[in-house]
PDB file of C-alpha atoms in Angstrom:
ATOM      1  CA  ASN A  23     -19.248  27.437  23.508  1.00 52.00           C
ATOM      2  CA  CYS A  24     -16.101  26.054  20.646  1.00 59.00           C
ATOM      3  CA  ASN A  25     -15.354  28.781  18.482  1.00 63.00           C
ATOM      4  CA  PHE A  26     -14.840  27.370  14.953  1.00 57.00           C
ATOM      5  CA  THR A  27     -13.533  30.461  13.334  1.00 65.00           C
ATOM      6  CA  ILE A  28      -9.878  32.099  12.412  1.00 64.00           C
ATOM      7  CA  ASN A  29      -8.379  35.780  13.252  1.00 64.00           C
ATOM      8  CA  SER A  30      -8.327  37.162   9.717  1.00 57.00           C
ATOM      9  CA  GLY A  31      -7.020  40.406  10.369  1.00 63.00           C
ATOM     10  CA  GLY A  32      -8.354  43.997  10.779  1.00 68.00           C
ATOM     11  CA  GLY A  33     -10.230  42.546  13.633  1.00 69.00           C
ATOM     12  CA  LYS A  34     -12.242  40.118  11.258  1.00 73.00           C
ATOM     13  CA  GLU A  35     -12.566  36.721  12.109  1.00 73.00           C
ATOM     14  CA  THR A  36     -13.550  33.463   9.331  1.00 73.00           C
ATOM     15  CA  PRO A  37     -15.515  30.617  10.009  1.00 73.00           C
ATOM     16  CA  ILE A  38     -12.417  27.892   9.695  1.00 63.00           C
ATOM     17  CA  SER A  39     -13.436  25.703   6.313  1.00 66.00           C
ATOM     18  CA  GLU A  40     -15.239  22.451   6.694  1.00 63.00           C
ATOM     19  CA  LYS A  41     -11.982  20.262   5.041  1.00 61.00           C
ATOM     20  CA  TYR A  42      -9.525  21.137   7.136  1.00 52.00           C
ATOM     21  CA  PHE A  43     -12.185  19.489   9.977  1.00 51.00           C
ATOM     22  CA  ILE A  44     -12.158  16.709   7.627  1.00 53.00           C
ATOM     23  CA  ILE A  45      -7.881  16.197   7.748  1.00 54.00           C
ATOM     24  CA  ILE A  46      -8.109  15.696  10.892  1.00 53.00           C
ATOM     25  CA  ALA A  47     -10.870  13.465  11.415  1.00 51.00           C
ATOM     26  CA  GLU A  48      -8.680  11.367   8.723  1.00 58.00           C
ATOM     27  CA  ALA A  49      -5.874  12.078  10.955  1.00 54.00           C
ATOM     28  CA  VAL A  50      -7.193   9.831  14.361  1.00 53.00           C
ATOM     29  CA  GLY A  51      -9.255   8.030  12.706  1.00 55.00           C
ATOM     30  CA  LEU A  52     -12.744   9.355  12.582  1.00 52.00           C
ATOM     31  CA  GLN A  53     -15.183   8.016  10.643  1.00 55.00           C
ATOM     32  CA  LEU A  54     -17.587  10.325   9.083  1.00 54.00           C
ATOM     33  CA  LYS A  55     -19.785   8.433   6.727  1.00 67.00           C
ATOM     34  CA  LYS A  56     -20.867   5.528   6.559  1.00 74.00           C
ATOM     35  CA  SER A  57     -18.354   2.294   5.897  1.00 79.00           C
ATOM     36  CA  TYR A  58     -19.369  -0.299   3.872  1.00 85.00           C
ATOM     37  CA  TRP A  59     -15.465  -2.407   3.937  1.00 88.00           C
ATOM     38  CA  GLU A  60     -14.549  -3.624   7.692  1.00 87.00           C
ATOM     39  CA  THR A  61     -10.583  -3.690   8.384  1.00 89.00           C
ATOM     40  CA  VAL A  62     -10.632  -7.341   8.591  1.00 90.00           C
ATOM     41  CA  GLY A  63      -7.641  -9.012  10.324  1.00 92.00           C
ATOM     42  CA  THR A  64      -6.561 -11.414   7.896  1.00 95.00           C
ATOM     43  CA  PRO A  65      -3.325 -13.348   8.019  1.00 95.00           C
ATOM     44  CA  GLN A  66      -1.853 -11.795   4.930  1.00 96.00           C
ATOM     45  CA  MET A  67      -2.923  -8.171   7.031  1.00 95.00           C
ATOM     46  CA  ASN A  68      -1.299  -9.370  10.630  1.00 95.00           C
ATOM     47  CA  ARG A  69       1.900 -11.265   8.265  1.00 96.00           C
ATOM     48  CA  MET A  70       2.716  -7.886   7.288  1.00 96.00           C
ATOM     49  CA  LEU A  71       2.124  -5.867   9.739  1.00 96.00           C
ATOM     50  CA  ILE A  72       4.702  -7.139  11.905  1.00 95.00           C
ATOM     51  CA  THR A  73       7.061  -7.190   9.646  1.00 96.00           C
ATOM     52  CA  LEU A  74       6.550  -3.453   8.462  1.00 96.00           C
ATOM     53  CA  GLU A  75       7.088  -3.195  12.260  1.00 96.00           C
ATOM     54  CA  ASP A  76      10.162  -5.354  12.430  1.00 94.00           C
ATOM     55  CA  ALA A  77      11.240  -3.820   9.458  1.00 94.00           C
ATOM     56  CA  LYS A  78      11.155   0.364  10.739  1.00 94.00           C
ATOM     57  CA  GLU A  79      12.245  -0.759  14.822  1.00 92.00           C
ATOM     58  CA  ASN A  80      14.614  -2.260  13.112  1.00 90.00           C
ATOM     59  CA  GLY A  81      15.948  -0.874   9.877  1.00 89.00           C
ATOM     60  CA  ASP A  82      16.342  -3.683   7.946  1.00 90.00           C
ATOM     61  CA  THR A  83      15.077  -4.234   4.239  1.00 91.00           C
ATOM     62  CA  ASN A  84      12.206  -6.591   3.663  1.00 95.00           C
ATOM     63  CA  VAL A  85      11.091  -8.415   0.691  1.00 97.00           C
ATOM     64  CA  ILE A  86       6.621  -8.430   0.493  1.00 98.00           C
ATOM     65  CA  VAL A  87       5.076 -10.967  -1.500  1.00 98.00           C
ATOM     66  CA  GLY A  88       1.647 -11.797  -1.702  1.00 97.00           C
ATOM     67  CA  GLU A  89      -1.255 -13.062  -4.020  1.00 97.00           C
ATOM     68  CA  THR A  90      -2.962  -9.660  -6.397  1.00 96.00           C
ATOM     69  CA  GLY A  91      -5.903  -8.189  -4.048  1.00 96.00           C
ATOM     70  CA  CYS A  92      -4.456 -10.103  -1.049  1.00 97.00           C
ATOM     71  CA  GLY A  93      -4.359  -6.319   0.739  1.00 95.00           C
ATOM     72  CA  LYS A  94      -0.906  -5.796   0.753  1.00 97.00           C
ATOM     73  CA  SER A  95      -1.458  -1.444  -0.791  1.00 96.00           C
ATOM     74  CA  TYR A  96      -4.366  -1.812   1.549  1.00 95.00           C
ATOM     75  CA  VAL A  97      -2.641  -2.764   4.561  1.00 96.00           C
ATOM     76  CA  SER A  98       0.709  -0.258   4.180  1.00 97.00           C
ATOM     77  CA  LYS A  99      -0.872   2.702   3.528  1.00 95.00           C
ATOM     78  CA  LEU A 100      -2.671   1.772   7.108  1.00 93.00           C
ATOM     79  CA  PHE A 101       0.698   1.090   7.964  1.00 95.00           C
ATOM     80  CA  ALA A 102       1.812   4.527   6.428  1.00 95.00           C
ATOM     81  CA  ASN A 103      -0.946   5.903   8.340  1.00 92.00           C
ATOM     82  CA  ALA A 104       0.411   5.701  11.929  1.00 92.00           C
ATOM     83  CA  TYR A 105       3.124   6.889  11.176  1.00 94.00           C
ATOM     84  CA  PRO A 106       2.332   9.831   8.830  1.00 93.00           C
ATOM     85  CA  LEU A 107       5.567  11.130   9.178  1.00 93.00           C
ATOM     86  CA  ASP A 108       8.077   8.140   9.237  1.00 96.00           C
ATOM     87  CA  VAL A 109       6.805   6.260   6.531  1.00 97.00           C
ATOM     88  CA  HIS A 110       6.667   6.854   3.073  1.00 97.00           C
ATOM     89  CA  ILE A 111       5.229   4.792  -0.214  1.00 97.00           C
ATOM     90  CA  VAL A 112       5.692   5.320  -3.820  1.00 96.00           C
ATOM     91  CA  THR A 113       3.910   3.387  -5.868  1.00 96.00           C
ATOM     92  CA  VAL A 114       6.173   1.537  -9.014  1.00 96.00           C
ATOM     93  CA  GLY A 115       5.119   1.998 -12.647  1.00 94.00           C
ATOM     94  CA  SER A 116       5.188   0.255 -15.531  1.00 91.00           C
ATOM     95  CA  ASN A 117       7.257   2.784 -17.457  1.00 90.00           C
ATOM     96  CA  ASP A 118       8.328   4.580 -14.317  1.00 91.00           C
ATOM     97  CA  ARG A 119      12.604   5.110 -15.560  1.00 88.00           C
ATOM     98  CA  ILE A 120      14.990   5.512 -12.756  1.00 87.00           C
ATOM     99  CA  THR A 121      15.340   8.747 -12.064  1.00 88.00           C
ATOM    100  CA  ASP A 122      10.766   8.691 -12.677  1.00 91.00           C
ATOM    101  CA  LEU A 123      11.079   6.466  -9.214  1.00 90.00           C
ATOM    102  CA  MET A 124      13.825   8.952  -7.595  1.00 91.00           C
ATOM    103  CA  ASP A 125      11.366  11.645  -8.061  1.00 93.00           C
ATOM    104  CA  LYS A 126       8.753   9.654  -6.586  1.00 94.00           C
ATOM    105  CA  VAL A 127      10.835   9.524  -3.496  1.00 94.00           C
ATOM    106  CA  LEU A 128      11.968  13.076  -3.987  1.00 94.00           C
ATOM    107  CA  ASP A 129       8.036  14.168  -3.679  1.00 95.00           C
ATOM    108  CA  LYS A 130       7.283  12.301  -0.668  1.00 94.00           C
ATOM    109  CA  ILE A 131       9.507  12.996   1.113  1.00 94.00           C
ATOM    110  CA  LYS A 132       9.074  17.264   0.080  1.00 93.00           C
ATOM    111  CA  ILE A 133      12.112  18.021  -1.964  1.00 91.00           C
ATOM    112  CA  PRO A 134      13.610  19.790  -4.712  1.00 89.00           C
ATOM    113  CA  GLN A 135      14.525  17.606  -7.679  1.00 85.00           C
ATOM    114  CA  SER A 136      17.568  17.864  -8.255  1.00 83.00           C
ATOM    115  CA  LYS A 137      18.823  17.670 -12.088  1.00 83.00           C
ATOM    116  CA  THR A 138      21.279  14.377 -12.144  1.00 88.00           C
ATOM    117  CA  LYS A 139      20.782  11.346 -10.995  1.00 85.00           C
ATOM    118  CA  SER A 140      23.672  10.928  -8.758  1.00 86.00           C
ATOM    119  CA  LYS A 141      22.363  14.506  -6.924  1.00 90.00           C
ATOM    120  CA  LYS A 142      19.382  12.742  -6.887  1.00 90.00           C
ATOM    121  CA  ILE A 143      20.205   9.864  -4.777  1.00 88.00           C
ATOM    122  CA  LEU A 144      22.548  11.999  -2.521  1.00 90.00           C
ATOM    123  CA  ASP A 145      19.999  14.721  -1.363  1.00 93.00           C
ATOM    124  CA  ILE A 146      17.480  11.286  -0.665  1.00 92.00           C
ATOM    125  CA  VAL A 147      20.330   9.280   1.420  1.00 91.00           C
ATOM    126  CA  LYS A 148      20.558  12.478   3.271  1.00 93.00           C
ATOM    127  CA  TYR A 149      17.372  13.492   4.108  1.00 95.00           C
ATOM    128  CA  PHE A 150      16.765  10.032   5.761  1.00 94.00           C
ATOM    129  CA  LYS A 151      20.075  10.414   7.383  1.00 93.00           C
ATOM    130  CA  ASN A 152      19.344  13.390   9.334  1.00 95.00           C
ATOM    131  CA  LYS A 153      16.000  12.300  10.359  1.00 95.00           C
ATOM    132  CA  ARG A 154      17.875   9.244  12.309  1.00 93.00           C
ATOM    133  CA  PHE A 155      20.599  11.993  13.129  1.00 93.00           C
ATOM    134  CA  GLU A 156      17.125  13.312  14.520  1.00 94.00           C
ATOM    135  CA  GLY A 157      15.954  10.036  16.049  1.00 94.00           C
ATOM    136  CA  ARG A 158      13.251   8.816  13.747  1.00 94.00           C
ATOM    137  CA  LYS A 159      12.884   5.979  12.144  1.00 95.00           C
ATOM    138  CA  GLN A 160      12.136   5.737   9.192  1.00 96.00           C
ATOM    139  CA  MET A 161      10.570   2.610   6.225  1.00 96.00           C
ATOM    140  CA  LEU A 162      10.780   3.883   2.610  1.00 96.00           C
ATOM    141  CA  ILE A 163       8.072   1.685   0.414  1.00 97.00           C
ATOM    142  CA  PHE A 164       7.905   0.344  -2.423  1.00 96.00           C
ATOM    143  CA  ASP A 165       3.889  -0.824  -3.698  1.00 97.00           C
ATOM    144  CA  GLU A 166       4.048  -2.742  -6.842  1.00 97.00           C
ATOM    145  CA  ALA A 167       7.609  -3.347  -7.302  1.00 96.00           C
ATOM    146  CA  GLU A 168       6.837  -6.160 -10.134  1.00 96.00           C
ATOM    147  CA  TYR A 169       7.175  -3.358 -12.530  1.00 95.00           C
ATOM    148  CA  MET A 170      10.671  -2.595 -11.342  1.00 94.00           C
ATOM    149  CA  LYS A 171      13.363  -3.179 -14.412  1.00 91.00           C
ATOM    150  CA  GLN A 172      16.499  -3.655 -14.495  1.00 91.00           C
ATOM    151  CA  PRO A 173      18.218  -0.559 -13.760  1.00 89.00           C
ATOM    152  CA  THR A 174      15.439   0.671 -10.861  1.00 89.00           C
ATOM    153  CA  LEU A 175      16.581  -2.372  -8.985  1.00 91.00           C
ATOM    154  CA  CYS A 176      20.002  -1.250  -8.944  1.00 87.00           C
ATOM    155  CA  SER A 177      19.144   1.756  -8.028  1.00 84.00           C
ATOM    156  CA  ILE A 178      17.486  -0.142  -5.149  1.00 87.00           C
ATOM    157  CA  LYS A 179      20.761  -1.860  -4.179  1.00 87.00           C
ATOM    158  CA  GLU A 180      22.537   2.285  -4.062  1.00 85.00           C
ATOM    159  CA  PHE A 181      19.618   2.921  -1.967  1.00 86.00           C
ATOM    160  CA  TYR A 182      20.345  -0.583   0.359  1.00 88.00           C
ATOM    161  CA  ASP A 183      24.180   0.104   0.502  1.00 88.00           C
ATOM    162  CA  ASN A 184      24.093   3.781   1.626  1.00 87.00           C
ATOM    163  CA  LEU A 185      20.922   3.559   3.891  1.00 89.00           C
ATOM    164  CA  ILE A 186      21.434   0.512   5.841  1.00 88.00           C
ATOM    165  CA  GLY A 187      20.741   0.902   9.449  1.00 84.00           C
ATOM    166  CA  GLU A 188      19.280   4.138   7.878  1.00 89.00           C
ATOM    167  CA  CYS A 189      16.346   3.540   7.154  1.00 94.00           C
ATOM    168  CA  SER A 190      13.904   0.713   6.080  1.00 94.00           C
ATOM    169  CA  ILE A 191      13.603   0.136   2.380  1.00 95.00           C
ATOM    170  CA  VAL A 192      10.432  -2.796   1.948  1.00 96.00           C
ATOM    171  CA  MET A 193       9.479  -3.748  -1.671  1.00 97.00           C
ATOM    172  CA  ILE A 194       6.174  -5.248  -2.195  1.00 98.00           C
ATOM    173  CA  GLY A 195       4.400  -6.877  -5.073  1.00 97.00           C
ATOM    174  CA  THR A 196       4.001 -10.153  -6.994  1.00 97.00           C
ATOM    175  CA  ASP A 197       5.400 -13.884  -7.284  1.00 96.00           C
ATOM    176  CA  GLN A 198       6.390 -11.262 -10.251  1.00 96.00           C
ATOM    177  CA  LEU A 199       9.137  -9.224  -8.370  1.00 96.00           C
ATOM    178  CA  ILE A 200      11.183 -12.662  -7.162  1.00 95.00           C
ATOM    179  CA  ASP A 201      10.740 -14.209 -11.029  1.00 95.00           C
ATOM    180  CA  ASN A 202      12.006 -11.208 -12.682  1.00 95.00           C
ATOM    181  CA  ILE A 203      14.991 -10.657 -10.448  1.00 95.00           C
ATOM    182  CA  ASP A 204      15.555 -15.424 -10.906  1.00 94.00           C
ATOM    183  CA  LYS A 205      16.158 -14.818 -14.060  1.00 94.00           C
ATOM    184  CA  LEU A 206      17.998 -11.396 -14.918  1.00 94.00           C
ATOM    185  CA  ARG A 207      19.905 -13.111 -11.575  1.00 93.00           C
ATOM    186  CA  LYS A 208      20.488 -16.354 -13.558  1.00 93.00           C
ATOM    187  CA  ARG A 209      21.602 -14.244 -16.608  1.00 93.00           C
ATOM    188  CA  ASN A 210      24.276 -12.881 -14.946  1.00 94.00           C
ATOM    189  CA  LYS A 211      23.128  -9.223 -14.959  1.00 92.00           C
ATOM    190  CA  THR A 212      24.937  -5.650 -13.567  1.00 89.00           C
ATOM    191  CA  GLY A 213      23.968  -5.282 -10.774  1.00 90.00           C
ATOM    192  CA  ILE A 214      20.812  -8.048  -9.664  1.00 92.00           C
ATOM    193  CA  PRO A 215      23.189 -10.779  -8.546  1.00 93.00           C
ATOM    194  CA  GLN A 216      24.459  -7.753  -5.561  1.00 92.00           C
ATOM    195  CA  LEU A 217      20.816  -7.043  -5.232  1.00 92.00           C
ATOM    196  CA  TYR A 218      19.962 -11.019  -4.244  1.00 93.00           C
ATOM    197  CA  ARG A 219      22.615 -11.501  -1.865  1.00 93.00           C
ATOM    198  CA  ARG A 220      20.781  -8.331  -0.324  1.00 91.00           C
ATOM    199  CA  ILE A 221      17.475  -9.512   0.185  1.00 93.00           C
ATOM    200  CA  LYS A 222      17.462 -13.472  -0.280  1.00 94.00           C
ATOM    201  CA  PHE A 223      16.647 -13.995   3.739  1.00 94.00           C
ATOM    202  CA  GLY A 224      15.030 -10.586   4.081  1.00 94.00           C
ATOM    203  CA  ILE A 225      12.243 -12.113   1.284  1.00 96.00           C
ATOM    204  CA  ARG A 226       8.866 -12.722   3.092  1.00 96.00           C
ATOM    205  CA  LYS A 227       5.964 -14.689   1.499  1.00 97.00           C
ATOM    206  CA  LEU A 228       2.410 -13.645   2.498  1.00 97.00           C
ATOM    207  CA  PRO A 229      -0.131 -16.898   3.345  1.00 96.00           C
ATOM    208  CA  MET A 230      -2.093 -17.181   0.165  1.00 96.00           C
ATOM    209  CA  ILE A 231      -5.846 -15.658   0.508  1.00 96.00           C
ATOM    210  CA  ASP A 232      -8.492 -18.048   2.004  1.00 93.00           C
ATOM    211  CA  ARG A 233     -10.908 -18.125  -0.998  1.00 94.00           C
ATOM    212  CA  SER A 234     -14.045 -19.317   1.298  1.00 94.00           C
ATOM    213  CA  PHE A 235     -13.540 -15.180   2.255  1.00 95.00           C
ATOM    214  CA  LYS A 236     -15.691 -16.493   6.183  1.00 92.00           C
ATOM    215  CA  GLN A 237     -13.691 -13.769   7.575  1.00 92.00           C
ATOM    216  CA  PHE A 238     -15.360 -10.964   5.162  1.00 94.00           C
ATOM    217  CA  LEU A 239     -19.027 -12.555   4.538  1.00 93.00           C
ATOM    218  CA  LYS A 240     -20.520 -12.795   8.864  1.00 88.00           C
ATOM    219  CA  GLY A 241     -22.396  -9.367   7.709  1.00 86.00           C
ATOM    220  CA  ILE A 242     -24.099 -11.271   5.124  1.00 93.00           C
ATOM    221  CA  THR A 243     -27.973 -13.320   5.827  1.00 93.00           C
ATOM    222  CA  ASP A 244     -28.287 -14.160   1.625  1.00 95.00           C
ATOM    223  CA  LYS A 245     -26.744 -17.886   1.415  1.00 95.00           C
ATOM    224  CA  ASN A 246     -27.388 -17.520  -2.221  1.00 95.00           C
ATOM    225  CA  LEU A 247     -25.293 -14.331  -2.411  1.00 96.00           C
ATOM    226  CA  ILE A 248     -22.726 -16.294  -0.612  1.00 96.00           C
ATOM    227  CA  ASN A 249     -21.970 -18.770  -2.469  1.00 96.00           C
ATOM    228  CA  PHE A 250     -22.164 -16.340  -5.465  1.00 96.00           C
ATOM    229  CA  LEU A 251     -19.246 -14.847  -4.316  1.00 96.00           C
ATOM    230  CA  LYS A 252     -17.305 -17.000  -3.904  1.00 96.00           C
ATOM    231  CA  GLU A 253     -17.231 -18.587  -7.415  1.00 95.00           C
ATOM    232  CA  ASN A 254     -17.256 -15.223  -8.718  1.00 95.00           C
ATOM    233  CA  CYS A 255     -14.685 -13.261  -6.745  1.00 96.00           C
ATOM    234  CA  ASP A 256     -11.108 -15.114  -6.648  1.00 96.00           C
ATOM    235  CA  ASN A 257      -9.695 -12.539  -4.444  1.00 97.00           C
ATOM    236  CA  TYR A 258     -10.315  -9.874  -1.454  1.00 96.00           C
ATOM    237  CA  GLY A 259      -9.525  -6.459  -3.954  1.00 96.00           C
ATOM    238  CA  GLU A 260     -12.327  -8.461  -6.834  1.00 97.00           C
ATOM    239  CA  LEU A 261     -14.685  -8.891  -3.298  1.00 97.00           C
ATOM    240  CA  HIS A 262     -14.642  -5.349  -1.773  1.00 96.00           C
ATOM    241  CA  ASP A 263     -15.404  -4.050  -5.677  1.00 96.00           C
ATOM    242  CA  VAL A 264     -18.615  -5.807  -5.891  1.00 96.00           C
ATOM    243  CA  LEU A 265     -19.691  -5.931  -2.313  1.00 96.00           C
ATOM    244  CA  VAL A 266     -18.700  -1.752  -1.066  1.00 95.00           C
ATOM    245  CA  THR A 267     -20.857  -1.035  -4.287  1.00 96.00           C
ATOM    246  CA  ALA A 268     -23.494  -4.024  -3.672  1.00 96.00           C
ATOM    247  CA  LYS A 269     -23.836  -2.734  -0.063  1.00 96.00           C
ATOM    248  CA  ARG A 270     -23.410   1.124  -0.652  1.00 95.00           C
ATOM    249  CA  GLU A 271     -26.955   0.498  -4.127  1.00 96.00           C
ATOM    250  CA  ALA A 272     -28.878  -0.758  -1.748  1.00 96.00           C
ATOM    251  CA  ASP A 273     -29.117   1.211   0.883  1.00 95.00           C
ATOM    252  CA  ARG A 274     -29.922   4.180  -1.244  1.00 94.00           C
ATOM    253  CA  LEU A 275     -33.124   1.992  -3.036  1.00 96.00           C
ATOM    254  CA  ASN A 276     -33.187   0.115   0.876  1.00 96.00           C
ATOM    255  CA  GLU A 277     -33.484  -3.171  -0.766  1.00 95.00           C
ATOM    256  CA  PRO A 278     -31.973  -6.529   0.758  1.00 95.00           C
ATOM    257  CA  LEU A 279     -29.110  -7.467   0.087  1.00 96.00           C
ATOM    258  CA  THR A 280     -28.876 -10.691  -2.428  1.00 96.00           C
ATOM    259  CA  GLU A 281     -27.883 -12.580  -5.067  1.00 96.00           C
ATOM    260  CA  GLN A 282     -30.519 -11.751  -7.061  1.00 95.00           C
ATOM    261  CA  PHE A 283     -30.168  -7.823  -6.486  1.00 96.00           C
ATOM    262  CA  VAL A 284     -26.560  -8.039  -7.313  1.00 96.00           C
ATOM    263  CA  ARG A 285     -26.922  -9.737 -10.146  1.00 95.00           C
ATOM    264  CA  VAL A 286     -28.834  -7.064 -11.523  1.00 94.00           C
ATOM    265  CA  LEU A 287     -27.144  -4.495 -10.446  1.00 95.00           C
ATOM    266  CA  PHE A 288     -23.545  -5.393 -12.191  1.00 95.00           C
ATOM    267  CA  ASN A 289     -25.329  -6.903 -15.037  1.00 92.00           C
ATOM    268  CA  LEU A 290     -25.594 -10.544 -15.080  1.00 91.00           C
ATOM    269  CA  PRO A 291     -27.862 -13.052 -15.245  1.00 87.00           C
ATOM    270  CA  LYS A 292     -30.947 -13.470 -13.615  1.00 78.00           C
ATOM    271  CA  ILE A 293     -31.671 -16.742 -12.116  1.00 75.00           C
ATOM    272  CA  GLY A 294     -34.892 -18.389 -11.746  1.00 63.00           C
TER     273      GLY A 294
END
């Protein structure tokens, strides 16, 4: 018999909280609830995983560029889940300053935040160098990097210079990231030409989205719904938002998944 209690002192046994079983299940990839969205090996996903694996293994700096909704953040999280102790994802906000970004990094690696920018960088660099010395191959991912402004981009150059060979750095974003860097470089903004030189041959552009969505629509039998999804969804993200909501509601109401059902669910004009 399995014992799901712990000794809480004084000879008392306390049941282990359900939340710990959920954490363990998530860590080993065990699904506890019905999934309405399966992971699909798209060309974008395959290209990203190869790039991330190579970067982590070799301590490379890469820039991954892809369309909105092609699964960049989703794949990054999958990769990080496979290496929970080594891969750290920081999501860039539209209003983030240099110190904000550094504080996010410090929070991810669980180091108390210092007061000065120079001390923050020193603490971050020291952490990753120590991990490398321990034999850990670390990776720092900056997601939605198109929001990075000039000073923040310059801090990436500083990270690169201090962490080359010690920790992989990957920036992930849309074409806006490269466009922004190009504009700043042509205007000879401080630090940007130097940054561009360091990342120029590390830029990896993902394949375009297949808007037939054939990899995702294999289980759908209503042809009208398939055509509706192709006409109304611009990317995998939008397709996810429609299908997950529609499948869940169809299950709840015990209704077939059809175009008419989806139109009613999203308050769209009915057909026929």
